[in-house]
Coordinates of C-alpha atoms in Angstrom, one line a residue:
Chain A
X230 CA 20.7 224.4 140.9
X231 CA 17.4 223.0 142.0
X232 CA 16.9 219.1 141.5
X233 CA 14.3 218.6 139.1
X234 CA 11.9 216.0 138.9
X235 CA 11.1 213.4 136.2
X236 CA 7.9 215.2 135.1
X237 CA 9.5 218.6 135.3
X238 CA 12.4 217.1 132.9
X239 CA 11.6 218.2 129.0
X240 CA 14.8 217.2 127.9
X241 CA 17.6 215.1 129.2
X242 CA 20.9 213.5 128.0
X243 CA 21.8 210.4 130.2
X244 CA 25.7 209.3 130.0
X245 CA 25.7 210.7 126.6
X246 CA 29.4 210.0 124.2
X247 CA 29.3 211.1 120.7
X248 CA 31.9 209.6 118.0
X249 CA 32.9 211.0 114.6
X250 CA 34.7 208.4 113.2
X251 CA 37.6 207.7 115.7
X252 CA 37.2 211.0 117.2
X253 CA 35.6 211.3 121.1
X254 CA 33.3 214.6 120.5
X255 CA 31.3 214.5 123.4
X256 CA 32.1 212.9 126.6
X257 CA 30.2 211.4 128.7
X258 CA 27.4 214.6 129.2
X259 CA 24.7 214.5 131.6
X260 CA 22.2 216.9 131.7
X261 CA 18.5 217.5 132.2
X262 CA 17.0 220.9 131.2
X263 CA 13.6 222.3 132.7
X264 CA 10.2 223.3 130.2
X265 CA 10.0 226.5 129.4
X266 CA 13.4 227.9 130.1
X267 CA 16.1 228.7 128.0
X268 CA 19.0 226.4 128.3
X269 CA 22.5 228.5 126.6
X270 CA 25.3 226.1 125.9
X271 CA 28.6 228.3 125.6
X272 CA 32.4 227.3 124.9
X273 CA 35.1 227.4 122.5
X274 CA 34.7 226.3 118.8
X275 CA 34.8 222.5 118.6
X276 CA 33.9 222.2 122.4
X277 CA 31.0 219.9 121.0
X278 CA 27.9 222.4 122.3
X279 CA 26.5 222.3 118.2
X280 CA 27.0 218.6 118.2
X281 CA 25.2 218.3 121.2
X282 CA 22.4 220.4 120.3
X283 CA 21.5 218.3 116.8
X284 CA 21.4 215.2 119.0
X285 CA 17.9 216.1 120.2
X286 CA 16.6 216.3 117.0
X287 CA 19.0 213.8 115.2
X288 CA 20.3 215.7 112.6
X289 CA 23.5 213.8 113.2
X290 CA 22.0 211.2 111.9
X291 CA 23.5 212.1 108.3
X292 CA 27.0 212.8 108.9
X293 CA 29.2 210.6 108.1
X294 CA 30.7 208.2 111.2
X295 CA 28.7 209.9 113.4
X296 CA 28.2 207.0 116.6
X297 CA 26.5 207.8 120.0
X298 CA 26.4 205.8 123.0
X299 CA 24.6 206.7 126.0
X300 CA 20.5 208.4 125.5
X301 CA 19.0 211.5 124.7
X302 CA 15.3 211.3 126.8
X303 CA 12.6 213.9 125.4
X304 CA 9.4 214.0 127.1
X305 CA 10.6 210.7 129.3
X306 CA 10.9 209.1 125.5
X307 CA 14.3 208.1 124.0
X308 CA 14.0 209.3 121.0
X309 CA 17.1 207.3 119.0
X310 CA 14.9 203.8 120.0
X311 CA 14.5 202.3 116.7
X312 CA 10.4 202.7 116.8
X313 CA 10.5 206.5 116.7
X314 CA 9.9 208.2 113.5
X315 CA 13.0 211.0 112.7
X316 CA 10.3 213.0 110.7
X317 CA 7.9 212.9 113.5
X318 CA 10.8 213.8 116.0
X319 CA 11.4 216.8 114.1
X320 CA 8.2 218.0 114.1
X321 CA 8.0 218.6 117.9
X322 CA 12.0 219.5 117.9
X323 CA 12.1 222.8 116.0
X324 CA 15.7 223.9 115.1
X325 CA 16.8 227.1 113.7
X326 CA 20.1 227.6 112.1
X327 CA 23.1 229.6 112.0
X328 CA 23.0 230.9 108.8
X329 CA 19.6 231.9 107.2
X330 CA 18.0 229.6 105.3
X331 CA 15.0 230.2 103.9
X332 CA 13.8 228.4 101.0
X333 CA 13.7 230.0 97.5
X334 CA 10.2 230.2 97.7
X335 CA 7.4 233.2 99.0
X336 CA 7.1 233.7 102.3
X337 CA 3.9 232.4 102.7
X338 CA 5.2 229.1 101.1
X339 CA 7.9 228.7 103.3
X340 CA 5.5 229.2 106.9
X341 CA 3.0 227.0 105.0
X342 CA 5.8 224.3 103.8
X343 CA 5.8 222.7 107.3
X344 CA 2.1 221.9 107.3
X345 CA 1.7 221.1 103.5
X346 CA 4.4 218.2 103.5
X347 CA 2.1 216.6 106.5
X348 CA -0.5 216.8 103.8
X349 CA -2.6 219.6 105.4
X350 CA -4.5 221.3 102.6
X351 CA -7.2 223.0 104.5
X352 CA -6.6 226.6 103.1
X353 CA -8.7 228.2 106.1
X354 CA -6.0 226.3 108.1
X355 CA -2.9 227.1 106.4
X356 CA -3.8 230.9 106.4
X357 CA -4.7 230.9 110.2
X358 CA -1.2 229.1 110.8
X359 CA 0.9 231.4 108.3
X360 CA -0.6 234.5 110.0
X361 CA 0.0 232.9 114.0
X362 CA 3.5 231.8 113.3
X363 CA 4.7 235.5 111.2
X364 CA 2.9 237.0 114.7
X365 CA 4.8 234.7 117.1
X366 CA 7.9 235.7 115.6
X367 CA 7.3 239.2 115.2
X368 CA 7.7 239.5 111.5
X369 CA 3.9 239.9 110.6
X370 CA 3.7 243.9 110.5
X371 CA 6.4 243.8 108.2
X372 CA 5.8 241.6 105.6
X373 CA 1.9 241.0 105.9
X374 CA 1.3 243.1 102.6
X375 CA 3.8 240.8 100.6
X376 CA 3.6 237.3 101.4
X377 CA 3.8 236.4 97.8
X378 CA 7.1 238.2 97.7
X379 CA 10.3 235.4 97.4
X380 CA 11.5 235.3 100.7
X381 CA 15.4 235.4 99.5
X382 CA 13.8 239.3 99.5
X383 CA 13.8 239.9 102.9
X384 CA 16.9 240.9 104.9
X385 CA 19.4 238.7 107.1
X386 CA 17.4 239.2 110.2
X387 CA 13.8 239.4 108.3
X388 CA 14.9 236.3 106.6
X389 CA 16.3 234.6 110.5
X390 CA 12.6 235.6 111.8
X391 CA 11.1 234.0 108.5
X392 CA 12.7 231.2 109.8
X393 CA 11.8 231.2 113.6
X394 CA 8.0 231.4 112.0
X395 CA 8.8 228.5 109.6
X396 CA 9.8 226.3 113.0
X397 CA 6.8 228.1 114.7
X398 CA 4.3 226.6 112.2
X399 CA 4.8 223.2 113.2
X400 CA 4.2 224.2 117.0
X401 CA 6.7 222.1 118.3
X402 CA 7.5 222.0 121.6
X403 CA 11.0 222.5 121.9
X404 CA 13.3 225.0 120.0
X405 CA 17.0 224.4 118.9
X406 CA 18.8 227.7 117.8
X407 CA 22.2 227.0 116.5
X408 CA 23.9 230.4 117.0
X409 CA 20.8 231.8 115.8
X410 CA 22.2 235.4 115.8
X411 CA 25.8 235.1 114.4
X412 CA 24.7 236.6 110.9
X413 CA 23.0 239.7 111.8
X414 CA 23.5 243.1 112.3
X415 CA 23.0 244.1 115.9
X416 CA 19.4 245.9 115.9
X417 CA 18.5 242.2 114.2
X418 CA 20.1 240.7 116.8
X419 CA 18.3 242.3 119.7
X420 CA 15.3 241.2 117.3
X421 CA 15.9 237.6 118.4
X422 CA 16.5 238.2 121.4
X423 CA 13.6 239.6 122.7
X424 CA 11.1 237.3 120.6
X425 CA 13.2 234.0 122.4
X426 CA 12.5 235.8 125.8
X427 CA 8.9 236.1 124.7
X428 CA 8.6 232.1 123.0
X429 CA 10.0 231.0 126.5
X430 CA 6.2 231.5 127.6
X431 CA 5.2 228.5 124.9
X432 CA 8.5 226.8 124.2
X433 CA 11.2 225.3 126.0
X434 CA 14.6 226.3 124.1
X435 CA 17.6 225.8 123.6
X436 CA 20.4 228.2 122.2
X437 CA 23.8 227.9 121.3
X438 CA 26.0 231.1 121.0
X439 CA 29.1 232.1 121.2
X440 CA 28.1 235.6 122.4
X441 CA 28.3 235.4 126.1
X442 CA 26.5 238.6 126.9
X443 CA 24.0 237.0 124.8
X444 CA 23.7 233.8 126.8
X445 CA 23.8 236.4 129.9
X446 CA 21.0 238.3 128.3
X447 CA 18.6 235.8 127.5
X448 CA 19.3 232.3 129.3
X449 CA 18.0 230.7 132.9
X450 CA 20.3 228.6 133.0
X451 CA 24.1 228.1 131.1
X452 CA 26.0 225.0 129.9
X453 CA 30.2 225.8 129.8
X454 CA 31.3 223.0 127.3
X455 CA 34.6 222.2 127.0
X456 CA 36.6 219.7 124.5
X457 CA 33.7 217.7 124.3
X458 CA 33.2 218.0 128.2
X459 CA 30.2 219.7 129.8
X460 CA 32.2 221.8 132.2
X461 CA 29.5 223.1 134.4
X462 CA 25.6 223.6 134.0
X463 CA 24.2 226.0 136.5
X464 CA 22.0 228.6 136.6
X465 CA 22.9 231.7 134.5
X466 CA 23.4 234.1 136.9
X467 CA 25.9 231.4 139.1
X468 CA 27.7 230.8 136.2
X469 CA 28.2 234.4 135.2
X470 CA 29.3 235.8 138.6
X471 CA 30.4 232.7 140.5
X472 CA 30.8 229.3 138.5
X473 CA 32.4 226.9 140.6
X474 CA 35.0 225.7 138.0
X475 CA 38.1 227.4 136.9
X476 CA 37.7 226.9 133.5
X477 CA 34.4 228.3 133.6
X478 CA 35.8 231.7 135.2
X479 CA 38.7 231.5 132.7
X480 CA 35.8 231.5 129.7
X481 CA 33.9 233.7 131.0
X482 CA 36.3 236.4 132.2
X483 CA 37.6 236.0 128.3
X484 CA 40.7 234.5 129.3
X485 CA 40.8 231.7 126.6
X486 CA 38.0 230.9 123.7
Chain B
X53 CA 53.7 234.7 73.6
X54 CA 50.6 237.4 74.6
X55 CA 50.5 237.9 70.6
X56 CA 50.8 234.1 69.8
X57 CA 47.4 233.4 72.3
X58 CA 45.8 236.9 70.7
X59 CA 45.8 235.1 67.3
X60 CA 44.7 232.0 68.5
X61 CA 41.4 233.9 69.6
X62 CA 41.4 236.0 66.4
X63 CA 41.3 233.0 64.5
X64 CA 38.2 231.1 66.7
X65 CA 36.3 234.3 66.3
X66 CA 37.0 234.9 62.6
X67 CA 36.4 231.2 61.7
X68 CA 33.1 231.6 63.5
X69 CA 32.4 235.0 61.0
X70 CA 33.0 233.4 58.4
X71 CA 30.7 230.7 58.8
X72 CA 28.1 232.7 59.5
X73 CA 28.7 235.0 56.6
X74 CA 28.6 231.9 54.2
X75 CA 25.2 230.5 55.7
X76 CA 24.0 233.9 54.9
X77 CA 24.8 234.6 52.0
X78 CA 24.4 231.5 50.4
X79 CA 20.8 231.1 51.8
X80 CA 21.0 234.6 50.5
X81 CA 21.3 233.1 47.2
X82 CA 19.0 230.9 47.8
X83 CA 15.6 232.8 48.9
X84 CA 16.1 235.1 45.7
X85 CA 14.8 232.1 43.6
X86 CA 12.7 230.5 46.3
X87 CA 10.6 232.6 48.2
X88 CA 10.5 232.4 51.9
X89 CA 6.9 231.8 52.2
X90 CA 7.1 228.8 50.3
X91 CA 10.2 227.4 52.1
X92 CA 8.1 228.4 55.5
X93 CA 4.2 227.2 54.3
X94 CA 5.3 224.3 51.2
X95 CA 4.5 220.6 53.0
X96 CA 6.8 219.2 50.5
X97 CA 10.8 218.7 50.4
X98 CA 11.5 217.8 47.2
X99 CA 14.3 220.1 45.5
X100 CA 16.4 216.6 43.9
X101 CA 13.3 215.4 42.3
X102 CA 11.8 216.8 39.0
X103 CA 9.0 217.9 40.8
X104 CA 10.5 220.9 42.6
X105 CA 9.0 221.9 46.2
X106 CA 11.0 224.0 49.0
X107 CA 9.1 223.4 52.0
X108 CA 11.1 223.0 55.4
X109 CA 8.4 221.7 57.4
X110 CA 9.2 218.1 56.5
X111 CA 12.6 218.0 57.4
X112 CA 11.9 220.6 60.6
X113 CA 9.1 218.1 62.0
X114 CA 11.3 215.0 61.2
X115 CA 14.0 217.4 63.2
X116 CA 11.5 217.7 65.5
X117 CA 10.0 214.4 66.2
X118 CA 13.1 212.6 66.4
X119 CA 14.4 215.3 69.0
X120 CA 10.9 215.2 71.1
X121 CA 11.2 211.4 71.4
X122 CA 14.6 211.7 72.8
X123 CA 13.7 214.3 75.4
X124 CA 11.1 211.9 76.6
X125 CA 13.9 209.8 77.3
X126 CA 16.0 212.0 78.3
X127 CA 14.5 214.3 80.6
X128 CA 12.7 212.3 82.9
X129 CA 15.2 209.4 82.8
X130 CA 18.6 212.4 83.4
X131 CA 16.6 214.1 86.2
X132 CA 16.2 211.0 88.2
X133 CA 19.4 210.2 88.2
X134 CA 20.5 213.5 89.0
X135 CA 18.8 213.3 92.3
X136 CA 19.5 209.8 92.9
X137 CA 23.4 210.6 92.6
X138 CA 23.0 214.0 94.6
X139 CA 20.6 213.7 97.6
X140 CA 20.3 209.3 98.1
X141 CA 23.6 207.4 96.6
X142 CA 26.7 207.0 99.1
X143 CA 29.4 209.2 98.0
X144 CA 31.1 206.0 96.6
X145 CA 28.8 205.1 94.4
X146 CA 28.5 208.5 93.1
X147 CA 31.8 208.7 92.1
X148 CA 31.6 205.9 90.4
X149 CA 28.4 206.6 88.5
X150 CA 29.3 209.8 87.8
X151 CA 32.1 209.0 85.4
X152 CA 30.5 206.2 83.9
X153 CA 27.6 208.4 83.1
X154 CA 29.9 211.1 81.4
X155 CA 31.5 207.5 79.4
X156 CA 28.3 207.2 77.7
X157 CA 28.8 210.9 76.6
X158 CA 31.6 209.9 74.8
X159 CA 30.6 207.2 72.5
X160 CA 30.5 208.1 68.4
X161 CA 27.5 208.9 68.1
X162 CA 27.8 206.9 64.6
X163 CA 28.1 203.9 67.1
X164 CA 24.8 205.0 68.5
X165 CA 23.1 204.9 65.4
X166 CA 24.4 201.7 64.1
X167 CA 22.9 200.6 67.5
X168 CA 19.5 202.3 66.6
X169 CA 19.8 200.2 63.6
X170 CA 21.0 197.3 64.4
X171 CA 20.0 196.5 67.3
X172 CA 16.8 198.9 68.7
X173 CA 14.8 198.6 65.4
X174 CA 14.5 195.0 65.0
X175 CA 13.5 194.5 69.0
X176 CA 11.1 197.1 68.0
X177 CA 9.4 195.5 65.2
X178 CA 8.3 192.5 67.6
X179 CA 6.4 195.0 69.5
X180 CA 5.5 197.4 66.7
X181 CA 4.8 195.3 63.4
X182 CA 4.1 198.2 60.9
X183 CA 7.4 199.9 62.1
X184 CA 9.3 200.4 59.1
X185 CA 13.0 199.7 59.0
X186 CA 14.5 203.2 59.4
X187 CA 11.9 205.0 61.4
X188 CA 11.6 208.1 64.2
X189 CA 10.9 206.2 67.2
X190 CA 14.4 204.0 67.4
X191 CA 16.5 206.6 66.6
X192 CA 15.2 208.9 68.9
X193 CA 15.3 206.7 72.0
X194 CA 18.7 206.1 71.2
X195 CA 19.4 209.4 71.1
X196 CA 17.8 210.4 74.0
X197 CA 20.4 207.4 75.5
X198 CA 22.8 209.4 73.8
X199 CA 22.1 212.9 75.6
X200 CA 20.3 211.3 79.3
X201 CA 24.2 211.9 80.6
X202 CA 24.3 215.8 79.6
X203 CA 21.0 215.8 81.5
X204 CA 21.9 213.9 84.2
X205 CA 25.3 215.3 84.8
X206 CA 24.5 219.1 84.2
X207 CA 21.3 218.4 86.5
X208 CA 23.3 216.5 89.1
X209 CA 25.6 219.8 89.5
X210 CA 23.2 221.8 89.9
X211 CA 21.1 220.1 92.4
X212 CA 24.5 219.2 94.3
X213 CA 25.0 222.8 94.7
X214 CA 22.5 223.9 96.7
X215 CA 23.9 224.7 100.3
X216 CA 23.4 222.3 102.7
X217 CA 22.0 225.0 105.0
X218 CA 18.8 224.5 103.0
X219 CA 19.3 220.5 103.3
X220 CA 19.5 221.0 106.8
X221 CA 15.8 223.1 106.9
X222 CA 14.3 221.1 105.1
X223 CA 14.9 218.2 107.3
X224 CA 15.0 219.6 110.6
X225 CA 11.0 220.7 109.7
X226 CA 10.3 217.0 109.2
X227 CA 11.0 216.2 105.8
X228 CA 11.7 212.7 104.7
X229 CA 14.5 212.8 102.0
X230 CA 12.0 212.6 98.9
X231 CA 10.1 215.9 100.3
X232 CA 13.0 217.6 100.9
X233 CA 14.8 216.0 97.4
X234 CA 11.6 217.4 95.2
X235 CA 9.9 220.1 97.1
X236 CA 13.1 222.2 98.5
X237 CA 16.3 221.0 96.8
X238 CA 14.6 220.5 92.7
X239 CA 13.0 223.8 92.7
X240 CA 16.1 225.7 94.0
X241 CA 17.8 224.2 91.2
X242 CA 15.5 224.4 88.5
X243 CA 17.4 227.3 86.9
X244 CA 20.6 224.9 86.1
X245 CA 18.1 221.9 85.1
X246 CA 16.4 223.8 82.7
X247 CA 19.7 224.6 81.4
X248 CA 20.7 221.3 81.0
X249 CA 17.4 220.4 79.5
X250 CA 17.7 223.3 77.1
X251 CA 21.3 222.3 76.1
X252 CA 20.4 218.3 76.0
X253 CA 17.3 219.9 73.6
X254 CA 20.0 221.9 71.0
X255 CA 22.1 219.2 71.3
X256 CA 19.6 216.4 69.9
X257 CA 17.9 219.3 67.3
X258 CA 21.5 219.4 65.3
X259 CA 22.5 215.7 66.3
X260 CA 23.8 213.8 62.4
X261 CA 24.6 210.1 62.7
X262 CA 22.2 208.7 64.8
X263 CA 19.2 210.1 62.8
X264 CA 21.0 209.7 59.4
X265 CA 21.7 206.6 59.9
X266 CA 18.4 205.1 62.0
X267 CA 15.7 207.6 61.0
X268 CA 15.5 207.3 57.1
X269 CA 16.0 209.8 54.4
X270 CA 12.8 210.2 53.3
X271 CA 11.1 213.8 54.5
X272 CA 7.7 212.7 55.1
X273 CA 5.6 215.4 56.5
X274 CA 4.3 213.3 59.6
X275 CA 4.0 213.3 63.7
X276 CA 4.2 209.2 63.1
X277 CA 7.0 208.1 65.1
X278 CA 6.6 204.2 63.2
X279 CA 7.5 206.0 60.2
X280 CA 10.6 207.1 58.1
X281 CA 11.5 210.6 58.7
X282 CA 14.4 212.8 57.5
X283 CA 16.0 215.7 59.7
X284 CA 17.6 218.8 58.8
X285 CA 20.8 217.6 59.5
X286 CA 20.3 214.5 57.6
X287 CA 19.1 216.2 54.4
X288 CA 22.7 218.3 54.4
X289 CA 24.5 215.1 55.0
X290 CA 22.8 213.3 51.7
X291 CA 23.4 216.8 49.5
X292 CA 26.8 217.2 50.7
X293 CA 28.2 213.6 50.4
X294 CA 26.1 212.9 46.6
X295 CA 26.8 214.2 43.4
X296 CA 24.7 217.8 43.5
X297 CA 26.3 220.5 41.2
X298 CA 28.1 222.8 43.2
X299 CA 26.9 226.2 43.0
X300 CA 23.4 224.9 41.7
X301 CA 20.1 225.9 43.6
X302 CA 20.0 222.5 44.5
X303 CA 23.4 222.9 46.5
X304 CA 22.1 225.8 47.9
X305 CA 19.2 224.3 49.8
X306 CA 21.9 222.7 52.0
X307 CA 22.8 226.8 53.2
X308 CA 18.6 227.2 53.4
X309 CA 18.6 224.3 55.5
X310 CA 21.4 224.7 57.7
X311 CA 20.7 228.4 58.3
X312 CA 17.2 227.1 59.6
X313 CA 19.1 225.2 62.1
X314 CA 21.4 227.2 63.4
X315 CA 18.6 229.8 64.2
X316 CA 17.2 227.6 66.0
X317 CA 19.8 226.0 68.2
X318 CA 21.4 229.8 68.5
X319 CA 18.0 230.9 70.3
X320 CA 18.2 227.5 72.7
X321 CA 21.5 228.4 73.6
X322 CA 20.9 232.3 74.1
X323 CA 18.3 231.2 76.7
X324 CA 20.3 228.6 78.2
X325 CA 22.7 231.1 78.7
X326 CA 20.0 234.0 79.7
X327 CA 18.8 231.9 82.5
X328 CA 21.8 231.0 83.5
X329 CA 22.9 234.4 83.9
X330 CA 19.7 235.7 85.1
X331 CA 19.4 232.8 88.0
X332 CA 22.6 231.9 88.8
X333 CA 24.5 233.9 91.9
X334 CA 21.2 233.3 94.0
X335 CA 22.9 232.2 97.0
X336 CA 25.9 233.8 97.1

């Protein structure tokens, strides 16, 4: 994998251990992931790959015990210095979950929600936003006639691209899909995974799955974690047909996991 | 044994029968002498004097009054601390608050009133001069002390179950924990705190002691919360426990009275229970 350079690196973890409590969960990670790419982090449950991925927009922050030691650099920034704003953070770290999870309100209120708590009230503004992000994420055609519909209305993978848009809205810079797919059916799924090929263009992003034709599908490069370990990071296509590491061809080959 | 518990619940729903059948028909009784428009359009509550008048307004806007002070209290008072125990406090303070909260619940509410009296009155009339000694506003802010906890606790479940999946979006978009606490979490759980305001509400309309024994017993038609107001339930207390003539149309104002209320907190729960219904399995 080619050596990248500091201005090439969006996002980077540097020595990086994660505690619960007493418990190691991540050990010692190094990585530094390219803009606009996708970045797949695979492995076992409780190999640490969700963890990892709600470092870079602290949403460990809340759970209980939770210790790091080590930094997580975004845009040559470390973001858990004391100076930098969470809600700010946020804003340019997009994240998309496992599960669904619109808010119980319409559609157009849950795009808009993003700019309205940042105290944006232009109307013109909003609109303009609402109707860019329901595009990006390829949602628009279907629901354009019924924004003011509740958005617990839509389908699973209506209701996941609601979602995407939501993130969209802000225009951050970097996206954090948490098994973004693991809900829906699998015309839904291949949904998703052309519009992340497509926000690749725009965004630099980051997907956790546990679908490894998934990760094979839509990733440049692949992260095998491990027991909190990352295993080997290489580019997707190495790690698919020839990873270096046992373990990795163990995973892969579906021999464990 | 199956028989034994089959009995039991005949009885519960038999007793409840009966109970309405008696407010019926005694009111039945009743509106044959006194006709319903009067009882509904009379501005005067006077069936024990010489002077005769059937009008319920007095005793419903007493009813009223008293309730509407104590949801000022306890709506806005029960709601913030149904946040601040779900979305800010550590988990040890909140189970430590919660059951202290629910302690309050289970006071005598006769203590309450004495308190009203007692205590909440006479700091009152340091502020408020003109307040007379038994009068609306005391005994409804006690009372709304008296139901905050239903609010608060009812609330505090149903803002503590909304999934943390919807938590988690709000805060990953940038939300500080007051946006996400008011604009995301609040409105998915309006459905249980309207409940909860809507049961705290029934509960305060057919509350006794407190108002019996704080508000007065004199049904003044009047939105002056200085003043001495009787209740509903108050009225019934003062028939039922002085020396009326059973059987006498006197008596039977009581029946009038107390239909009148249970109408009323019947429809509050029948919504409670509508919405709750209606809203409930949202996320599942």
């Amino acid at each position: 994998m080619e050596k990248l350079s500091i201005k090439d690196k969006k996002l980077e973890a540097i020595n990086l251990n994660v505690y619960y409590g007493e418990k190691k969960v991540l050990k010692d990670v190094n990585i530094a992931i390219k803009a606009n790419t996708v970045t797949a982090f695979i492995g076992p449950s409780g190999c640490g790959k969700s963890t990892f991925l709600r470092t870079f927009n602290r949403m460990n922050d809340y759970v209980e015990g939770f210790r790091k030691e080590g930094d997580i650099i975004i845009d040559g920034k470390d973001i858990y210095q004391k100076m930098v704003r969470v809600e700010d953070l946020r804003k340019k770290v997009g994240m998309v979950f496992q599960k669904p999870n619109p808010f119980p309100k319409s559609i157009f209120e849950n795009v808009a929600y993003g700019l309205k708590i940042q105290g944006i009230n232009n109307k013109q503004l909003i609109e303009d936003t609402v109707e860019k992000s329901l595009k990006q994420s390829a949602l628009w055609e279907e629901v354009k006639d019924d924004l003011k519909k509740s958005a617990l209305s839509l389908s699973g993978g209506q209701q996941q691209r609601l979602c995407i848009a939501r993130a969209l809205a802000l225009e951050p810079s970097i996206l954090l899909m948490d098994e973004p797919a693991s809900a829906l059916d699998p015309i839904s799924t291949s949904k998703i995974e052309d519009l992340i090929w497509e926000l690749k263009e725009k965004y630099t992003i980051v997907i956790v799955t546990h679908n490894m034709q998934q990760a094979g599908r839509i990733s440049d490069n692949t992260a095998f974690f491990y027991m909190g370990d990352l295993v080997e990071y290489d580019e997707t296509k190495k790690i698919f047909t020839n990873p270096e590491k046992e373990r990795t061809q163990n995973y892969i080959t579906g021999r464990f996991g | 044994m199956k028989r034994v518990l089959m009995i039991c619940a005949i009885i519960t729903v038999l007793t409840t029968v009966g109970i309405v059948y008696v407010l019926f028909s005694e009111s039945y009784t009743f509106f044959q002498t006194v006709p319903l428009s009067d009882f509904l359009t009379d501005t005067e509550w006077t069936p024990l004097f010489t002077d005769k008048h059937y009008g319920i307004l007095p005793l419903l806007t007493g009813t009223l009054l008293t309730t509407a002070i104590a949801m000022c209290i306890a709506v806005p008072m029960g709601i913030t601390i149904a946040i601040y125990l779900s979305e800010y406090a550590p988990k040890r303070v909140r189970s430590i608050v919660k059951p202290l909260l629910e302690i309050l619940a289970s006071i005598p509410t006769v203590v309450y009133g004495f308190f009203a009296l007692t205590v909440v009155t006479p700091f009152l009339q340091q502020i408020i001069p003109d307040l007379s000694g038994f009068n609306a506003l005391s005994a409804g802010l006690v009372m709304g002390i008296m139901i905050m906890p239903m609010v608060s606790s009812l609330s505090e479940d149903a803002l503590y179950a909304v999934p943390k999946s919807l938590r988690e979006g709000a805060y990953g978009m940038g939300s500080t924990r007051l946006q996400t606490s008011f604009r995301v979490i609040l409105p998915a759980a309006s459905s249980g705190i309207i409940v909860s305001v809507i049961l705290a509400f029934a509960r305060a309309v057919g509350e006794t002691m407190i108002v019996a024994v704080a508000a007065g017993q004199q049904p003044i038609l009047t939105g002056d919360p200085r003043s001495s107001v009787e209740t509903i339930t108050t009225y019934i207390v003062q028939v039922s426990s002085g020396d009326v003539q059973h059987g006498s149309l006197e008596y039977n104002t009581i029946f009038a009275a107390g239909i009148t209320l249970f109408i009323f907190t019947f429809i509050l729960n029948s919504v409670s229970f509508y919405i709750k219904k209606r809203f409930q399995e949202k996320y599942d």
